[in-house]
Phi, psi and omega in degrees: 000314180292321180295318178296321181294317181291326177293318179295319179294318180292322177296319178296319178296315178297316178298319179297316180295321178295315179296318179297320180294324181285321185280330184294140183286110181283327186264015180292153177295144181236124177295133179252302182195161167257153175216155176202163179179177177225128178289148183270125177292135180212144178252356182250344180206177177246090184289155179238149172256140182241135176232111184264146174203165178240137179235133175267351180274161181284335181236155180230136177237124181244125173255121186236138180218132172279121179280320182197136169273100188287309183228118182240153177211108182074239184279116179271150177149163175228150174258128180245126179240136173256116185238149178237142179265140173255010181103337179247317181213169180262132177242136182281124179264321179218139177222132178221148173256126183253122181241005179224177181266011177277152184285142174241159177233135176237133180236145175211137178247054185266007176102174181281162178140199180277133180230161171209155175248129180246123180245121183229137175294147173289121185288137174238097182292148178275338182094356178274154177266357175232158181304142006280128180273331183230156174279134182290130180221154179210141182220138174257135185216168177204168180185177181224144177241132176231151174255147179222000000 
């Protein structure tokens, strides 16, 4: 009697797990990370900010928003690149230039692995051959990364 009862309970548990595995959404979006930063003003180079993350999903969706253009000179904006590593080098999958404070979305289905977001100020050269070579600019930004 006890043996039959334990077999029925274990069978019921296995059936429940199989049904749960089939019904649960496998392809649902998965939150990966938030990121934020401020670009560093420089007159001698165009520095970049890097945000690294790992995704187990086949696709990555990045929502990026400029919170404030803190210091502008001439053309305001930042270039945002979504890059994936193949183990030897980084290849750019999506690149966009953001010139307003509205949110943008970048998607790539390049597979799971190591990813990074590169944020660089749009360079405004001074025209001089000695420093200052660029006009100093700074931007505050934030974003979210999801896997799909």
